[in-house]
Amino acid sequence: MSAQNWLLPDYLSDILPAEARRIEELRRRLLDLYRTHGFEMVTPPLVEYTDSLFAGQQDALFLQTCKLVDQISGRTMGVRADMTPQITRIDAHLLNREGVTRLCYCGSVLHAKPAGLLSDRELMQIGAEIYGYAGPEADYQVIELALESLSVAGVVNPRVDLNHPGITRALIEAFPAFANDIDTIYTYLKDKDVASLSSLLNQYPELPATIRTGLLALPQLYGGVEVLERAKQVLPDLEGVTAGLNALGEIVSTLDSNLVSIDLADVTGYAYHSGVIFALYADGWHEALVRGGRYDNAGSVYGRARPATGFSLDLRKLSAGLTPAKASRAIRAPWSKDEALTAKIKTLRAQGNIVVQEFPNSQFAVDEFVFEQELVFEAGAWILKDKK
């Protein structure tokens, strides 16, 4: 078999021992963290029918979803590209609770195409969602939990980027003639391409000056919390704009202003999110580590609209930006059927030690462990000795 047969598809990769161990340790620590906050864990299937897989993100997820035909029903299934719609389905259709529900999850997702040149197509997505509470307290709680997640992982000095899609939506909806150019406008805003945005707006001579000025101002409304005051001065007095700025102000008041920035042109997930959205950044990573926000009524596609807010992150991306994982301390033991040795090894392992028995006439070939001690038989007993 040629070496070519061992190549993986583009933007897919194996995870080797040290990295795989750290990802698993992160998964356990974060799920334990979420449980201490009252989140219940759920595990949806890797694939399901595309009819239910997109949950309000039809356009955004359709091209990112790898599809296949179910050999039993003949219907089209998709390999999930995002777990959040599945969690929404569970809340709306299976649990069907009346009160506040907190759910967490972790699993692999597959993208048909990478999100960027440095992105993987397979992600290990972990996240937490709150359903059934519309107040800003829930938004604050998920942002704080997202920050605590990064702290548990060892990320230092994270930054919180905030926006509210209702601001941009109000500006666009104020001029119905934009109907055919909505996606293009959002693309220019996200890219902060003011020149292209201005050129597009020039095609609408009847566009009110206040709307034009407001849209062109959005890419410049980026910075610290003082941006909110500037936005109130330059954006038109529309109900959606005022509501969005007030919601951002309420969240900002609960956070350390030194950690917070405002980016009114970050319209990621504009068609899906309904309230405050956020992204967490940190030095050492080229893109957002965490993304989240409010997505009220996404469960309506399952017959039950509910207030909802939450966040998710990719454990593989998170782990890749941390310092290299260190080898674990381990104990070397000889191969023997001696009952006393077997009992000693069991005791050491029960105490949390790593004990590796070597096979006769062989050598260890590992990167994961550093052997600082060994079991030796002296004076009629098996004892631990430091390796020289």
CSV table of C-alpha atoms in Angstrom, one decimal:
chain,number,residue,atom,x,y,z
A,1,MET,CA,0.0,0.0,0.0
A,2,SER,CA,1.5,3.4,-1.0
A,3,ALA,CA,2.1,6.2,1.5
A,4,GLN,CA,-0.6,8.2,-0.3
A,5,ASN,CA,-3.2,5.9,1.1
A,6,TRP,CA,-2.4,7.0,4.6
A,7,LEU,CA,-3.1,10.7,4.0
A,8,LEU,CA,-6.1,12.3,5.7
A,9,PRO,CA,-8.5,14.7,4.0
A,10,ASP,CA,-7.5,18.4,4.0
A,11,TYR,CA,-8.0,20.2,7.4
A,12,LEU,CA,-8.5,16.9,9.3
A,13,SER,CA,-5.8,15.6,11.7
A,14,ASP,CA,-5.0,13.0,14.2
A,15,ILE,CA,-4.5,14.0,17.9
A,16,LEU,CA,-1.5,12.4,19.4
A,17,PRO,CA,-1.1,11.2,23.0
A,18,ALA,CA,-0.1,14.3,25.0
A,19,GLU,CA,-2.6,16.5,23.2
A,20,ALA,CA,-5.3,14.0,23.4
A,21,ARG,CA,-4.8,13.6,27.1
A,22,ARG,CA,-5.0,17.4,27.7
A,23,ILE,CA,-8.1,17.7,25.6
A,24,GLU,CA,-9.8,15.0,27.6
A,25,GLU,CA,-8.6,16.6,30.9
A,26,LEU,CA,-10.1,19.9,29.7
A,27,ARG,CA,-13.3,18.2,28.8
A,28,ARG,CA,-13.6,16.7,32.3
A,29,ARG,CA,-12.7,19.9,34.1
A,30,LEU,CA,-15.2,22.0,32.2
A,31,LEU,CA,-18.1,19.6,32.4
A,32,ASP,CA,-17.4,19.4,36.2
A,33,LEU,CA,-17.4,23.2,36.3
A,34,TYR,CA,-20.7,23.4,34.5
A,35,ARG,CA,-22.3,20.8,36.8
A,36,THR,CA,-21.3,22.9,39.9
A,37,HIS,CA,-23.3,25.8,38.3
A,38,GLY,CA,-26.4,23.5,38.0
A,39,PHE,CA,-26.1,22.5,34.3
A,40,GLU,CA,-27.3,19.1,33.3
A,41,MET,CA,-25.4,17.2,30.6
A,42,VAL,CA,-27.0,15.9,27.5
A,43,THR,CA,-25.6,13.9,24.6
A,44,PRO,CA,-27.4,14.1,21.2
A,45,PRO,CA,-26.5,11.8,18.3
A,46,LEU,CA,-23.7,12.6,15.8
A,47,VAL,CA,-26.1,12.5,12.8
A,48,GLU,CA,-29.8,13.2,12.4
A,49,TYR,CA,-32.3,14.3,9.8
A,50,THR,CA,-31.4,17.6,8.2
A,51,ASP,CA,-35.1,18.7,8.7
A,52,SER,CA,-34.4,19.2,12.4
A,53,LEU,CA,-30.6,19.7,12.4
A,54,PHE,CA,-30.5,23.4,11.4
A,55,ALA,CA,-33.0,24.9,13.9
A,56,GLY,CA,-33.3,28.4,12.6
A,57,GLN,CA,-29.8,28.4,11.0
A,58,GLN,CA,-30.8,27.0,7.7
A,59,ASP,CA,-28.6,29.2,5.5
A,60,ALA,CA,-25.7,29.3,7.9
A,61,LEU,CA,-25.5,25.6,8.6
A,62,PHE,CA,-26.6,24.1,5.2
A,63,LEU,CA,-23.3,24.6,3.4
A,64,GLN,CA,-21.3,23.6,6.5
A,65,THR,CA,-23.1,20.3,6.9
A,66,CYS,CA,-21.9,17.0,5.4
A,67,LYS,CA,-24.9,15.1,4.2
A,68,LEU,CA,-25.7,11.4,3.6
A,69,VAL,CA,-28.7,9.3,2.8
A,70,ASP,CA,-30.2,7.2,5.6
A,71,GLN,CA,-30.2,3.6,4.3
A,72,ILE,CA,-33.2,2.7,6.4
A,73,SER,CA,-35.6,5.6,5.7
A,74,GLY,CA,-34.1,7.0,2.5
A,75,ARG,CA,-34.2,10.5,4.1
A,76,THR,CA,-31.3,12.9,4.1
A,77,MET,CA,-29.3,13.0,7.2
A,78,GLY,CA,-26.5,15.4,8.2
A,79,VAL,CA,-23.4,15.1,10.3
A,80,ARG,CA,-23.8,17.9,12.9
A,81,ALA,CA,-21.8,21.1,12.2
A,82,ASP,CA,-23.0,22.7,15.4
A,83,MET,CA,-24.5,21.1,18.5
A,84,THR,CA,-26.5,24.1,19.7
A,85,PRO,CA,-29.6,23.3,17.5
A,86,GLN,CA,-29.6,19.8,18.9
A,87,ILE,CA,-29.6,21.0,22.5
A,88,THR,CA,-32.5,23.4,21.6
A,89,ARG,CA,-34.4,20.5,20.1
A,90,ILE,CA,-33.9,18.5,23.4
A,91,ASP,CA,-35.1,21.4,25.5
A,92,ALA,CA,-38.1,22.1,23.3
A,93,HIS,CA,-39.2,18.7,22.3
A,94,LEU,CA,-37.9,16.1,24.7
A,95,LEU,CA,-37.6,17.7,28.1
A,96,ASN,CA,-40.5,20.1,27.5
A,97,ARG,CA,-40.1,21.8,30.9
A,98,GLU,CA,-41.8,25.0,32.0
A,99,GLY,CA,-39.1,26.5,34.2
A,100,VAL,CA,-35.5,27.5,33.6
A,101,THR,CA,-33.4,24.7,32.2
A,102,ARG,CA,-29.6,24.7,32.1
A,103,LEU,CA,-28.0,22.2,29.7
A,104,CYS,CA,-24.3,21.4,28.9
A,105,TYR,CA,-22.8,19.2,26.3
A,106,CYS,CA,-19.6,18.0,24.6
A,107,GLY,CA,-19.0,16.2,21.3
A,108,SER,CA,-17.4,16.2,17.9
A,109,VAL,CA,-18.8,18.3,15.1
A,110,LEU,CA,-17.7,18.2,11.4
A,111,HIS,CA,-17.6,21.2,9.0
A,112,ALA,CA,-17.8,20.6,5.3
A,113,LYS,CA,-15.3,23.4,4.8
A,114,PRO,CA,-12.9,25.0,7.3
A,115,ALA,CA,-13.9,28.3,8.7
A,116,GLY,CA,-10.5,29.7,7.9
A,117,LEU,CA,-7.1,28.9,6.6
A,118,LEU,CA,-5.8,27.9,10.0
A,119,SER,CA,-9.0,26.1,11.1
A,120,ASP,CA,-9.8,22.4,11.4
A,121,ARG,CA,-12.9,20.8,9.9
A,122,GLU,CA,-13.4,18.5,13.0
A,123,LEU,CA,-14.0,20.4,16.3
A,124,MET,CA,-14.6,19.1,19.8
A,125,GLN,CA,-17.4,21.4,20.8
A,126,ILE,CA,-18.3,22.0,24.4
A,127,GLY,CA,-20.8,24.5,25.6
A,128,ALA,CA,-23.6,25.5,28.0
A,129,GLU,CA,-27.1,26.9,27.3
A,130,ILE,CA,-29.8,28.4,29.5
A,131,TYR,CA,-33.5,28.1,28.4
A,132,GLY,CA,-36.6,29.7,29.7
A,133,TYR,CA,-35.3,33.0,31.1
A,134,ALA,CA,-35.4,36.3,29.1
A,135,GLY,CA,-33.7,38.6,31.6
A,136,PRO,CA,-30.2,40.0,31.3
A,137,GLU,CA,-29.2,37.9,34.4
A,138,ALA,CA,-29.0,34.9,32.1
A,139,ASP,CA,-26.8,36.7,29.6
A,140,TYR,CA,-24.5,37.8,32.4
A,141,GLN,CA,-24.3,34.3,33.8
A,142,VAL,CA,-23.3,32.7,30.6
A,143,ILE,CA,-20.6,35.3,30.0
A,144,GLU,CA,-19.2,34.8,33.5
A,145,LEU,CA,-19.3,31.1,33.0
A,146,ALA,CA,-17.5,31.4,29.7
A,147,LEU,CA,-14.8,33.5,31.3
A,148,GLU,CA,-14.5,31.0,34.1
A,149,SER,CA,-14.1,28.2,31.5
A,150,LEU,CA,-11.0,29.9,30.1
A,151,SER,CA,-9.6,30.5,33.6
A,152,VAL,CA,-10.0,26.8,34.4
A,153,ALA,CA,-8.1,26.0,31.2
A,154,GLY,CA,-5.3,28.3,32.1
A,155,VAL,CA,-6.0,31.2,29.7
A,156,VAL,CA,-4.8,34.5,31.1
A,157,ASN,CA,-6.2,38.0,30.4
A,158,PRO,CA,-9.2,37.1,28.2
A,159,ARG,CA,-11.1,39.9,26.5
A,160,VAL,CA,-14.9,40.1,26.1
A,161,ASP,CA,-16.1,41.6,22.8
A,162,LEU,CA,-19.8,42.6,22.9
A,163,ASN,CA,-22.4,43.5,20.3
A,164,HIS,CA,-26.2,43.4,19.7
A,165,PRO,CA,-27.4,42.4,16.3
A,166,GLY,CA,-30.7,44.2,16.8
A,167,ILE,CA,-28.8,47.5,16.2
A,168,THR,CA,-27.8,46.6,12.7
A,169,ARG,CA,-31.1,44.9,12.0
A,170,ALA,CA,-33.0,48.1,13.0
A,171,LEU,CA,-30.9,50.1,10.5
A,172,ILE,CA,-31.4,47.7,7.7
A,173,GLU,CA,-35.1,47.1,8.3
A,174,ALA,CA,-35.7,50.9,8.3
A,175,PHE,CA,-35.1,50.9,4.6
A,176,PRO,CA,-37.0,48.0,3.0
A,177,ALA,CA,-35.3,48.4,-0.4
A,178,PHE,CA,-32.2,46.7,1.1
A,179,ALA,CA,-34.0,43.3,0.9
A,180,ASN,CA,-31.8,41.9,-1.9
A,181,ASP,CA,-28.5,43.2,-0.4
A,182,ILE,CA,-28.9,42.2,3.3
A,183,ASP,CA,-26.2,39.5,3.2
A,184,THR,CA,-23.8,41.7,1.3
A,185,ILE,CA,-24.2,44.5,3.8
A,186,TYR,CA,-23.5,42.2,6.7
A,187,THR,CA,-20.4,40.8,4.9
A,188,TYR,CA,-19.0,44.3,4.4
A,189,LEU,CA,-19.7,45.2,8.0
A,190,LYS,CA,-18.1,42.0,9.4
A,191,ASP,CA,-15.0,42.7,7.2
A,192,LYS,CA,-15.1,46.4,8.2
A,193,ASP,CA,-14.9,47.1,4.4
A,194,VAL,CA,-16.2,50.7,4.6
A,195,ALA,CA,-15.2,51.5,1.0
A,196,SER,CA,-17.3,48.6,-0.4
A,197,LEU,CA,-20.2,49.4,1.9
A,198,SER,CA,-20.2,53.0,0.9
A,199,SER,CA,-20.2,52.1,-2.8
A,200,LEU,CA,-23.2,49.8,-2.2
A,201,LEU,CA,-25.1,52.4,-0.3
A,202,ASN,CA,-24.5,54.9,-3.2
A,203,GLN,CA,-26.7,52.7,-5.3
A,204,TYR,CA,-29.6,53.8,-3.3
A,205,PRO,CA,-30.0,57.6,-3.8
A,206,GLU,CA,-33.3,57.6,-1.9
A,207,LEU,CA,-31.6,56.2,1.2
A,208,PRO,CA,-32.2,58.5,4.2
A,209,ALA,CA,-29.0,60.2,5.3
A,210,THR,CA,-29.4,59.0,8.9
A,211,ILE,CA,-29.5,55.4,7.9
A,212,ARG,CA,-26.5,55.8,5.6
A,213,THR,CA,-24.5,57.6,8.3
A,214,GLY,CA,-25.4,55.0,10.8
A,215,LEU,CA,-24.4,52.0,8.7
A,216,LEU,CA,-21.1,53.6,7.7
A,217,ALA,CA,-20.4,54.5,11.4
A,218,LEU,CA,-20.8,50.9,12.6
A,219,PRO,CA,-17.2,49.7,11.5
A,220,GLN,CA,-15.7,52.7,13.4
A,221,LEU,CA,-17.8,52.0,16.6
A,222,TYR,CA,-15.2,49.7,18.1
A,223,GLY,CA,-13.2,50.1,21.3
A,224,GLY,CA,-13.8,50.3,25.0
A,225,VAL,CA,-17.1,50.8,26.8
A,226,GLU,CA,-17.1,54.5,25.8
A,227,VAL,CA,-18.2,53.3,22.4
A,228,LEU,CA,-21.7,53.0,23.7
A,229,GLU,CA,-21.9,56.8,24.3
A,230,ARG,CA,-20.5,57.6,20.9
A,231,ALA,CA,-23.0,55.2,19.3
A,232,LYS,CA,-25.9,57.1,21.0
A,233,GLN,CA,-24.7,60.3,19.4
A,234,VAL,CA,-24.1,59.0,15.8
A,235,LEU,CA,-26.7,56.4,15.3
A,236,PRO,CA,-30.3,57.3,14.5
A,237,ASP,CA,-33.0,57.2,17.1
A,238,LEU,CA,-34.7,54.0,16.2
A,239,GLU,CA,-36.4,51.7,18.6
A,240,GLY,CA,-34.2,48.7,17.8
A,241,VAL,CA,-31.0,50.8,18.1
A,242,THR,CA,-32.0,52.2,21.5
A,243,ALA,CA,-33.0,48.8,22.8
A,244,GLY,CA,-29.8,47.2,21.6
A,245,LEU,CA,-27.6,49.9,23.2
A,246,ASN,CA,-29.5,49.7,26.5
A,247,ALA,CA,-29.1,45.9,26.6
A,248,LEU,CA,-25.3,46.3,26.0
A,249,GLY,CA,-25.1,48.9,28.7
A,250,GLU,CA,-26.8,46.6,31.2
A,251,ILE,CA,-24.3,43.8,30.5
A,252,VAL,CA,-21.3,46.2,30.6
A,253,SER,CA,-22.4,47.4,34.0
A,254,THR,CA,-22.0,43.9,35.4
A,255,LEU,CA,-18.5,43.2,34.0
A,256,ASP,CA,-15.0,44.6,34.6
A,257,SER,CA,-14.8,47.4,32.1
A,258,ASN,CA,-11.1,46.7,31.6
A,259,LEU,CA,-12.0,43.3,30.1
A,260,VAL,CA,-14.7,44.6,27.8
A,261,SER,CA,-14.7,46.0,24.3
A,262,ILE,CA,-17.6,46.9,22.0
A,263,ASP,CA,-17.7,46.0,18.3
A,264,LEU,CA,-20.9,47.1,16.7
A,265,ALA,CA,-19.8,45.7,13.3
A,266,ASP,CA,-19.2,42.1,14.5
A,267,VAL,CA,-22.4,40.7,13.1
A,268,THR,CA,-21.4,37.0,13.2
A,269,GLY,CA,-24.6,34.9,13.4
A,270,TYR,CA,-26.8,37.9,12.6
A,271,ALA,CA,-29.7,35.8,11.3
A,272,TYR,CA,-29.7,33.5,14.3
A,273,HIS,CA,-29.0,35.7,17.4
A,274,SER,CA,-31.7,37.9,18.9
A,275,GLY,CA,-30.0,39.7,21.7
A,276,VAL,CA,-26.5,40.4,23.2
A,277,ILE,CA,-23.8,38.4,21.5
A,278,PHE,CA,-20.2,38.0,22.7
A,279,ALA,CA,-16.8,36.6,21.7
A,280,LEU,CA,-13.8,35.9,24.0
A,281,TYR,CA,-10.3,36.6,22.8
A,282,ALA,CA,-6.9,36.0,24.3
A,283,ASP,CA,-3.3,36.5,23.3
A,284,GLY,CA,-1.9,33.4,21.5
A,285,TRP,CA,-5.0,32.6,19.5
A,286,HIS,CA,-5.7,34.0,16.1
A,287,GLU,CA,-9.5,34.0,16.4
A,288,ALA,CA,-12.2,34.0,19.0
A,289,LEU,CA,-11.9,31.2,21.6
A,290,VAL,CA,-15.5,31.4,22.7
A,291,ARG,CA,-18.7,32.7,20.9
A,292,GLY,CA,-22.1,33.0,22.4
A,293,GLY,CA,-25.2,35.1,22.9
A,294,ARG,CA,-28.9,35.2,23.0
A,295,TYR,CA,-31.0,33.3,20.4
A,296,ASP,CA,-34.6,33.5,21.7
A,297,ASN,CA,-37.3,31.5,19.9
A,298,ALA,CA,-34.9,29.2,18.0
A,299,GLY,CA,-37.0,26.3,19.5
A,300,SER,CA,-40.1,27.5,17.5
A,301,VAL,CA,-39.1,25.2,14.6
A,302,TYR,CA,-39.7,22.3,17.1
A,303,GLY,CA,-43.1,23.8,18.1
A,304,ARG,CA,-42.0,25.5,21.3
A,305,ALA,CA,-40.4,29.0,21.4
A,306,ARG,CA,-38.3,29.7,24.5
A,307,PRO,CA,-35.9,32.4,25.6
A,308,ALA,CA,-32.3,31.0,25.2
A,309,THR,CA,-28.7,32.1,25.7
A,310,GLY,CA,-25.4,30.3,25.8
A,311,PHE,CA,-22.0,29.8,24.4
A,312,SER,CA,-19.7,27.2,22.9
A,313,LEU,CA,-16.0,26.6,22.3
A,314,ASP,CA,-13.7,24.2,20.5
A,315,LEU,CA,-11.5,22.2,22.9
A,316,ARG,CA,-9.0,21.4,20.1
A,317,LYS,CA,-8.5,25.1,19.4
A,318,LEU,CA,-8.3,25.9,23.1
A,319,SER,CA,-5.7,23.2,23.7
A,320,ALA,CA,-3.5,24.1,20.7
A,321,GLY,CA,-2.9,27.6,22.0
A,322,LEU,CA,-1.8,26.5,25.5
A,323,THR,CA,1.8,25.7,26.4
A,324,PRO,CA,2.9,22.2,25.4
A,325,ALA,CA,1.5,19.5,27.6
A,326,LYS,CA,4.0,18.1,30.1
A,327,ALA,CA,4.8,14.4,30.5
A,328,SER,CA,3.3,12.8,33.5
A,329,ARG,CA,5.3,11.2,36.3
A,330,ALA,CA,5.2,7.4,36.2
A,331,ILE,CA,6.6,4.4,38.0
A,332,ARG,CA,8.4,1.6,36.2
A,333,ALA,CA,7.7,-1.9,37.3
A,334,PRO,CA,9.3,-5.2,36.1
A,335,TRP,CA,7.2,-8.0,34.6
A,336,SER,CA,6.5,-10.6,37.1
A,337,LYS,CA,3.6,-12.8,38.3
A,338,ASP,CA,4.6,-12.4,41.9
A,339,GLU,CA,1.4,-11.8,43.9
A,340,ALA,CA,3.1,-9.3,46.2
A,341,LEU,CA,4.2,-7.2,43.2
A,342,THR,CA,0.7,-7.3,41.7
A,343,ALA,CA,-0.8,-6.2,45.0
A,344,LYS,CA,1.7,-3.4,45.3
A,345,ILE,CA,0.9,-2.2,41.8
A,346,LYS,CA,-2.8,-2.2,42.5
A,347,THR,CA,-2.3,-0.2,45.6
A,348,LEU,CA,-0.2,2.4,43.9
A,349,ARG,CA,-2.7,2.8,41.0
A,350,ALA,CA,-5.6,3.1,43.5
A,351,GLN,CA,-3.6,6.0,45.0
A,352,GLY,CA,-3.6,7.7,41.6
A,353,ASN,CA,-0.1,6.8,40.5
A,354,ILE,CA,0.7,5.7,36.9
A,355,VAL,CA,2.5,2.3,37.0
A,356,VAL,CA,3.7,0.8,33.8
A,357,GLN,CA,5.0,-2.8,33.7
A,358,GLU,CA,7.7,-3.5,31.2
A,359,PHE,CA,7.5,-6.6,29.1
A,360,PRO,CA,10.5,-9.0,29.2
A,361,ASN,CA,13.4,-8.0,26.9
A,362,SER,CA,11.6,-4.9,25.7
A,363,GLN,CA,12.0,-1.1,26.0
A,364,PHE,CA,9.3,1.6,26.6
A,365,ALA,CA,8.6,3.8,23.6
A,366,VAL,CA,6.5,6.6,25.1
A,367,ASP,CA,6.4,10.4,25.1
A,368,GLU,CA,3.6,10.7,27.7
A,369,PHE,CA,5.5,9.5,30.8
A,370,VAL,CA,8.7,10.3,32.6
A,371,PHE,CA,9.8,7.5,34.9
A,372,GLU,CA,11.2,9.0,38.1
A,373,GLN,CA,10.7,5.9,40.3
A,374,GLU,CA,10.8,2.2,39.9
A,375,LEU,CA,9.6,-0.8,41.9
A,376,VAL,CA,12.5,-3.1,43.0
A,377,PHE,CA,12.6,-6.2,45.2
A,378,GLU,CA,14.8,-5.7,48.2
A,379,ALA,CA,15.0,-7.4,51.6
A,380,GLY,CA,12.0,-9.6,50.8
A,381,ALA,CA,9.6,-6.8,49.7
A,382,TRP,CA,8.7,-4.6,46.7
A,383,ILE,CA,9.7,-1.0,47.4
A,384,LEU,CA,9.7,2.2,45.5
A,385,LYS,CA,13.1,3.7,44.7
A,386,ASP,CA,14.0,6.9,42.9
A,387,LYS,CA,15.7,6.3,39.5
A,388,LYS,CA,19.3,7.2,39.3
